[in-house]
GROMACS .gro file of C-alpha atoms in nm:
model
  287
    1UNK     CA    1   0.000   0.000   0.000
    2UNK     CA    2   0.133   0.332  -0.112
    3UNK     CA    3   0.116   0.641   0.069
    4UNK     CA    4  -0.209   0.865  -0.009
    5UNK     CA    5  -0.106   1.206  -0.176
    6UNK     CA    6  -0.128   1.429   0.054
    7UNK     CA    7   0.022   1.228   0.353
    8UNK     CA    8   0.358   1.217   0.129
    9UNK     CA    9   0.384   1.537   0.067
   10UNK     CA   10   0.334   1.605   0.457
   11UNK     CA   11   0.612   1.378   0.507
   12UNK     CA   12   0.867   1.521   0.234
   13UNK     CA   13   0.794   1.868   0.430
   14UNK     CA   14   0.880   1.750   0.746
   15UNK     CA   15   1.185   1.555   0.571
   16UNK     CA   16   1.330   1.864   0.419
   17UNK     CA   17   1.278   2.085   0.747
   18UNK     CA   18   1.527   1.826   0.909
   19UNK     CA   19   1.792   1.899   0.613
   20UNK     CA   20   1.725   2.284   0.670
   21UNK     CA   21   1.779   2.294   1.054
   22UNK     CA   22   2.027   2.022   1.122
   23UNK     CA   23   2.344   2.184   1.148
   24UNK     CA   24   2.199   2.539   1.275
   25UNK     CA   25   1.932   2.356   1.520
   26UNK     CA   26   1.978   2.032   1.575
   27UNK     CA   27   1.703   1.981   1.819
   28UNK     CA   28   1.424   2.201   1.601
   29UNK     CA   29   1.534   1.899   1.307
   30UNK     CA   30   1.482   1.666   1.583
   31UNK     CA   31   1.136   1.734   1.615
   32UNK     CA   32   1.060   1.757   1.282
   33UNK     CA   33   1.193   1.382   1.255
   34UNK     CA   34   1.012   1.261   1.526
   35UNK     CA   35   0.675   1.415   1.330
   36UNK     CA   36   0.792   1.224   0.978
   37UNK     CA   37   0.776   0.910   1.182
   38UNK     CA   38   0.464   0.949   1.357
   39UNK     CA   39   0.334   1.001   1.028
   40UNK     CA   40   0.526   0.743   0.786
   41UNK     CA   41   0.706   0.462   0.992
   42UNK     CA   42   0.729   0.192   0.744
   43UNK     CA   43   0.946   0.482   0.468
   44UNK     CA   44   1.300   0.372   0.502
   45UNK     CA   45   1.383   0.743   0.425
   46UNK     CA   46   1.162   0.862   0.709
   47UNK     CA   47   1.403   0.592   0.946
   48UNK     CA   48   1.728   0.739   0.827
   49UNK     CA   49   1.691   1.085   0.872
   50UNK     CA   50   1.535   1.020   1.223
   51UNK     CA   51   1.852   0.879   1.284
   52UNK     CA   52   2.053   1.134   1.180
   53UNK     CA   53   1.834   1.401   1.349
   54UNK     CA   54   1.899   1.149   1.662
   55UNK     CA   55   2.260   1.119   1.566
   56UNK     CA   56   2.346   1.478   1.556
   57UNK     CA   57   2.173   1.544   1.874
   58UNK     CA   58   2.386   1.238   2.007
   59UNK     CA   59   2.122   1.002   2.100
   60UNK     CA   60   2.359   0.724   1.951
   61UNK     CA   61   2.119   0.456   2.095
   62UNK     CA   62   1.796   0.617   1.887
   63UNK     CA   63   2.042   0.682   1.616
   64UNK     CA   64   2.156   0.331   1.599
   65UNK     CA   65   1.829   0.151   1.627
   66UNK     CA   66   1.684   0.378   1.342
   67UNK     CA   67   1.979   0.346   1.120
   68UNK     CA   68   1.935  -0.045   1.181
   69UNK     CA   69   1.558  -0.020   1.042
   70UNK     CA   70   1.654   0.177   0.769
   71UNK     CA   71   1.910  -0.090   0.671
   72UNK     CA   72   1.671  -0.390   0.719
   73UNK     CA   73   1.414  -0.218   0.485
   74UNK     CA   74   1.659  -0.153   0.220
   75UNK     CA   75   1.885  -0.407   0.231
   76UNK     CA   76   2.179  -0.103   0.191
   77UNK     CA   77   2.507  -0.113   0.362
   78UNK     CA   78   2.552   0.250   0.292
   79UNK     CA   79   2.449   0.319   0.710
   80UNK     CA   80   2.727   0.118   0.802
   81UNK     CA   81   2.985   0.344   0.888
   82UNK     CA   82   2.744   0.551   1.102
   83UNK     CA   83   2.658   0.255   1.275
   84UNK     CA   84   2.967   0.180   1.358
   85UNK     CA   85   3.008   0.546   1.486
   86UNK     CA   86   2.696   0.555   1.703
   87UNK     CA   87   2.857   0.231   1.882
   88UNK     CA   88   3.162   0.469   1.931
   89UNK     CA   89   2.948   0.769   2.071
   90UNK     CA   90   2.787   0.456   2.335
   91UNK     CA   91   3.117   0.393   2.455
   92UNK     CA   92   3.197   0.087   2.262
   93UNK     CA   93   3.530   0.156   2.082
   94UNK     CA   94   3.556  -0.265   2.041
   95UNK     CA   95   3.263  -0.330   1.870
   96UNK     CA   96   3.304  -0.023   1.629
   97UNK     CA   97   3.652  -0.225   1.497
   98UNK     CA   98   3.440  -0.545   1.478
   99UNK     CA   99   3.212  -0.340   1.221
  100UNK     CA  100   3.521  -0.187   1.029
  101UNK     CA  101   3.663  -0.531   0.937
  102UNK     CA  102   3.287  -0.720   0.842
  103UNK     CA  103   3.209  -0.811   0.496
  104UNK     CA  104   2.979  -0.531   0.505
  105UNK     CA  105   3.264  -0.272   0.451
  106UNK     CA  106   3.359  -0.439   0.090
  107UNK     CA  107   3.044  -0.365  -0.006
  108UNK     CA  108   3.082  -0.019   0.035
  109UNK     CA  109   3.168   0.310  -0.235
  110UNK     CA  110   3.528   0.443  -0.211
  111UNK     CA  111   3.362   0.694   0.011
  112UNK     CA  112   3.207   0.474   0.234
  113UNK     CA  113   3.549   0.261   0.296
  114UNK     CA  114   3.728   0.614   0.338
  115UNK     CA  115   3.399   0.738   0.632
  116UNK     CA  116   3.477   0.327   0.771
  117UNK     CA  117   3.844   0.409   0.784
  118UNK     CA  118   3.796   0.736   0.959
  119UNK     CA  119   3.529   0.548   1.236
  120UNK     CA  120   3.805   0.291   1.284
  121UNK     CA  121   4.084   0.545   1.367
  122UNK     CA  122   3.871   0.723   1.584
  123UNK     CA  123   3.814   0.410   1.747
  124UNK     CA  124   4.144   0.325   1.804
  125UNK     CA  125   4.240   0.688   1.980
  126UNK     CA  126   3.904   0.606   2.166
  127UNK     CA  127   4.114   0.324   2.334
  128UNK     CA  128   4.437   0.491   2.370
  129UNK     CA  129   4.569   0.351   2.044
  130UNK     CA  130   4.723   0.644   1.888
  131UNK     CA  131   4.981   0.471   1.662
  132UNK     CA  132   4.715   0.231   1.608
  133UNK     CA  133   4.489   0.467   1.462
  134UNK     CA  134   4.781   0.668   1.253
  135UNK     CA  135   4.859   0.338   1.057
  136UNK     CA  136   4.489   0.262   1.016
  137UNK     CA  137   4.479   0.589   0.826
  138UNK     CA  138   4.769   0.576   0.591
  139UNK     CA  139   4.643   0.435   0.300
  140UNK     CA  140   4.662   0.479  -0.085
  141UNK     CA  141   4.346   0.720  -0.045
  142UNK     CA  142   4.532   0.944   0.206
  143UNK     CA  143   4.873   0.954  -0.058
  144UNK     CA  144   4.690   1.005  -0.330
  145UNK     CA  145   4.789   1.343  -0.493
  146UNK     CA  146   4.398   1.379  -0.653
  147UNK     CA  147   4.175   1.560  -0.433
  148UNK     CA  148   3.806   1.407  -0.367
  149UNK     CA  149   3.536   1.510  -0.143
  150UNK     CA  150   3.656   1.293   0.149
  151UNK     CA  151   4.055   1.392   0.113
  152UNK     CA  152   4.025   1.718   0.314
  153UNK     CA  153   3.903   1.517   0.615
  154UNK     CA  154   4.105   1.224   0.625
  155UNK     CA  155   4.432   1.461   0.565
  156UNK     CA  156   4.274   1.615   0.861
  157UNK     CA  157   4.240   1.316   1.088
  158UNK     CA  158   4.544   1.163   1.027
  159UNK     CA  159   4.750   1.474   1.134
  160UNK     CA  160   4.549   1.565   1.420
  161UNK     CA  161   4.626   1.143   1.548
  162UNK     CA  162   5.021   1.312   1.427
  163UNK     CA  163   4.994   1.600   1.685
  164UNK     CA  164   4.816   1.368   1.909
  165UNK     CA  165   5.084   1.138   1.969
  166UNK     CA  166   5.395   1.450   1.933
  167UNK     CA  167   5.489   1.406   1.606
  168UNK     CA  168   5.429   1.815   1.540
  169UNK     CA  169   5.638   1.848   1.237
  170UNK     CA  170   5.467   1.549   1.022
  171UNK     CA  171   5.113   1.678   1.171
  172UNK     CA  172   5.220   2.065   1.041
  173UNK     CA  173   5.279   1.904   0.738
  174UNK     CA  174   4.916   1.725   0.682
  175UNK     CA  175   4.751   2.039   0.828
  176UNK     CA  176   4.914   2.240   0.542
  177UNK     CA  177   4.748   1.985   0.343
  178UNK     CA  178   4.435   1.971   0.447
  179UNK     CA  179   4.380   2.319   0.393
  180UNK     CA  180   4.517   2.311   0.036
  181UNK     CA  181   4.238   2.070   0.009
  182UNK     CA  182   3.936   2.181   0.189
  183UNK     CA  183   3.780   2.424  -0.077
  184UNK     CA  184   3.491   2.406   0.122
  185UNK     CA  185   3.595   2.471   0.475
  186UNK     CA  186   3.467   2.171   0.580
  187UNK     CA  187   3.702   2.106   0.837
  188UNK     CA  188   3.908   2.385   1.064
  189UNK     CA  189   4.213   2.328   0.930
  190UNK     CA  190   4.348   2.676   0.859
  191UNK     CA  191   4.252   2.787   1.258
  192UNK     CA  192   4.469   2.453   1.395
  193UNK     CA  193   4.777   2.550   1.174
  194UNK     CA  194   4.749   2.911   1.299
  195UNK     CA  195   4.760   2.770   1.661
  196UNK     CA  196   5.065   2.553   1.605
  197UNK     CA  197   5.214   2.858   1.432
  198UNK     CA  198   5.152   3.085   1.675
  199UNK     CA  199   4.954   3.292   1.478
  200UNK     CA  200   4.687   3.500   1.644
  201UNK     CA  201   4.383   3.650   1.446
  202UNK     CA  202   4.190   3.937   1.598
  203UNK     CA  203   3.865   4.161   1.485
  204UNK     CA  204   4.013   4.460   1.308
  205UNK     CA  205   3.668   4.642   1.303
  206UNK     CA  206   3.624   4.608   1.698
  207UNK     CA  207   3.788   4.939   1.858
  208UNK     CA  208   3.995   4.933   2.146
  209UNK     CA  209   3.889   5.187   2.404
  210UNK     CA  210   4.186   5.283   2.529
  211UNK     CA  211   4.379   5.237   2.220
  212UNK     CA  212   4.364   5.467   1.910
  213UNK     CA  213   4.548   5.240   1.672
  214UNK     CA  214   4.328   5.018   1.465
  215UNK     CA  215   4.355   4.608   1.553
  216UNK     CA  216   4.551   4.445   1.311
  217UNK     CA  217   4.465   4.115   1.168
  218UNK     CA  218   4.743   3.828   1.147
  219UNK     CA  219   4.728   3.623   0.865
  220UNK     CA  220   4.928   3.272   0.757
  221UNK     CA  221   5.032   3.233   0.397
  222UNK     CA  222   5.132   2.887   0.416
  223UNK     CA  223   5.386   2.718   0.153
  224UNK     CA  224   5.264   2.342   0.024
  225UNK     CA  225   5.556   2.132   0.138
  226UNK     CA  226   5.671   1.850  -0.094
  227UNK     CA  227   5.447   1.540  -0.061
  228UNK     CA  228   5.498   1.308   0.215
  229UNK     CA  229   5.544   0.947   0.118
  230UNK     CA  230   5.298   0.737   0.322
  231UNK     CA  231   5.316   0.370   0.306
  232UNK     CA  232   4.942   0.282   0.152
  233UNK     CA  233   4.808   0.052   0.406
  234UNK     CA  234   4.500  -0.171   0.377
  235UNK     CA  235   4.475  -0.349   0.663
  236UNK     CA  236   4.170  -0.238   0.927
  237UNK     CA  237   4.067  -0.485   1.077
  238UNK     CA  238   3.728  -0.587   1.254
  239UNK     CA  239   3.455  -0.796   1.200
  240UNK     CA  240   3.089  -0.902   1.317
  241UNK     CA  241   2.757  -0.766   1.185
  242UNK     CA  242   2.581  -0.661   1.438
  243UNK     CA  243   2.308  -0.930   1.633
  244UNK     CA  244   1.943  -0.931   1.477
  245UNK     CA  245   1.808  -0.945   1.825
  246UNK     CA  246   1.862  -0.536   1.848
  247UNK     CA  247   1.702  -0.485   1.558
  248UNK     CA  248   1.418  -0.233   1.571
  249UNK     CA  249   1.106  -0.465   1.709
  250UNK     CA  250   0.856  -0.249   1.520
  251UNK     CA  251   1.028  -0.275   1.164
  252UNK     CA  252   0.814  -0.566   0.954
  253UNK     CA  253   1.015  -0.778   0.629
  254UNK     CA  254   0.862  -0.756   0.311
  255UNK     CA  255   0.748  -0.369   0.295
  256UNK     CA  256   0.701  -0.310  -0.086
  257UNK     CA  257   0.900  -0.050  -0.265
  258UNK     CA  258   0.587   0.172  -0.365
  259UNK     CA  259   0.551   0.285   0.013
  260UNK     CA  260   0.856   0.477  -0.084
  261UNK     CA  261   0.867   0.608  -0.397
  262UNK     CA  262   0.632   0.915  -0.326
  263UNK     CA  263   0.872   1.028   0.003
  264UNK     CA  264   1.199   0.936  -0.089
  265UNK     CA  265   1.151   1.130  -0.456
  266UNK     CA  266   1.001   1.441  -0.291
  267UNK     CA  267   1.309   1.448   0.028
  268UNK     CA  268   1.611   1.270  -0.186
  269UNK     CA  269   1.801   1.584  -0.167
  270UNK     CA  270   1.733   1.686   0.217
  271UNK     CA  271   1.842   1.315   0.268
  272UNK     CA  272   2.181   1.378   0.102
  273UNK     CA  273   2.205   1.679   0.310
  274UNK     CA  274   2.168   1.561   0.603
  275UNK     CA  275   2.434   1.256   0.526
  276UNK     CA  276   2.698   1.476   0.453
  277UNK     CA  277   2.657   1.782   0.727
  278UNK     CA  278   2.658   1.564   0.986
  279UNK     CA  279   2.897   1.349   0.952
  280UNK     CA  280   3.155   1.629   0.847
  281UNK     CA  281   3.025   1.797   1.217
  282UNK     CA  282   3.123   1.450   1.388
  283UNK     CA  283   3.417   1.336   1.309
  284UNK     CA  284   3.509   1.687   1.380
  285UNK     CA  285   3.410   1.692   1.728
  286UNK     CA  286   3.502   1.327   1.799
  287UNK     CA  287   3.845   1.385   1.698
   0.00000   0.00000   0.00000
């Protein structure tokens, strides 16, 4: 049974609301989730962006149990990073690595395996594991000299595990270029190579009472060093799909396709939204 007209354009509304307020107010997209569902349960698209409202307001447990639905209605591995992350935000580091080395992950887009390899460093520093997590992230993605949408981050992550474990002068070098890479500031970068430069920036349009000279604003201009030969490593391991007893109770097999069309065509773009925003605002704070 397909959803009646009207109710699916309700939905979409509510769907797209979530995309428009999750990054600025991540508890107004929230609610908006929560209304989708009330009204559309059984829409796989409906599941995932409750989870992502749920995961950006870290309710990992909602999140996870959502993103699970989603994944049983669709039969899509393209949640499983995610899920791997929301075990990380419920304190479960171990079971996070189990995910990163299932069958699941070969399953995934270059992207995906790059967002899996990110979860599983950040897993490893969750435990303490900082070389751990600096070899998990070498790999032929991160010495690759072409620049995709997931190369600002993971230059990102793998010199923050750098500074992280006191390696400054490697980790200056793979903030240098993660800025040359982030076109779309998707990461803060620029501010952390400031910091380790000693570079201060300050509000030259805010007057000083006492002073009469203007405020003068410090800026870096940053040379590209010569690339830095990383061995590419493919080797994170983990394992273990995660058990069909925590599976949502209320999700039924066998929901036809047609109960989605009239949603998922209407909020496809809020949905890709939503993917991206958040998990660039994650990893960020995670790391």
């Amino acid at each position: 049974m397909s959803l009646p007209k009207g109710l699916a354009e309700d939905v979409a509304k509510n769907l797209v609301m979530v995309a428009r307020l999750i990054d600025e107010d991540p508890e107004g997209a929230y609610a908006y989730s929560k209304i989708a569902l009330r009204l559309a349960s059984r829409v796989a698209a409906v599941r995932e962006a409750a989870g992502f409202a749920a995961y950006a307001n870290q309710k990992y447990s909602e999140a996870l149990a959502e993103f699970r639905a989603a994944r049983r209605m669709t039969g899509s591995v393209d949640l499983w990073p995610v899920m791997a992350d929301c075990e990380r935000g419920l304190g479960r580091p171990e079971k996070a690595l189990d995910m990163a080395g299932a069958p699941e992950v070969h399953k995934l887009d270059k992207a995906g395996q790059v967002e899996m390899r990110l979860v599983a460093a950040g897993a490893r520093r969750d435990m303490d594991q900082l070389d751990a997590a600096i070899v998990t992230l070498q790999s032929p993605e991160l010495a690759s000299n072409t620049v995709q949408p997931w190369t600002a981050r993971l230059r990102y992550a793998y010199a923050d595990a750098l500074l992280a474990a006191g390696r400054e002068d490697e980790a200056r070098e793979w903030f240098v270029k993660a800025v040359e890479s982030d076109k779309d500031d998707s990461t803060d970068a620029s501010d952390r190579l400031a910091a380790m430069d000693g570079v201060e920036f300050v509000d030259a349009f805010v007057e000083d009472e006492d002073e009469d000279d203007s405020d003068t604003v410090v800026v870096i201009d940053a040379e590209v060093d010569d690339e830095v030969e990383v061995e590419p490593r493919d080797d994170v391991s983990v394992v273990d799909e995660l058990d069909d007893e925590d599976e949502d109770d209320d999700v039924e097999d066998g929901i036809e396709d047609d109960d989605e069309i009239e949603v998922e065509a209407a909020a496809e773009s809020a949905e890709d939204v939503v993917k991206e925003d958040v998990l660039l605002k994650e990893d960020d704070d995670k790391n």
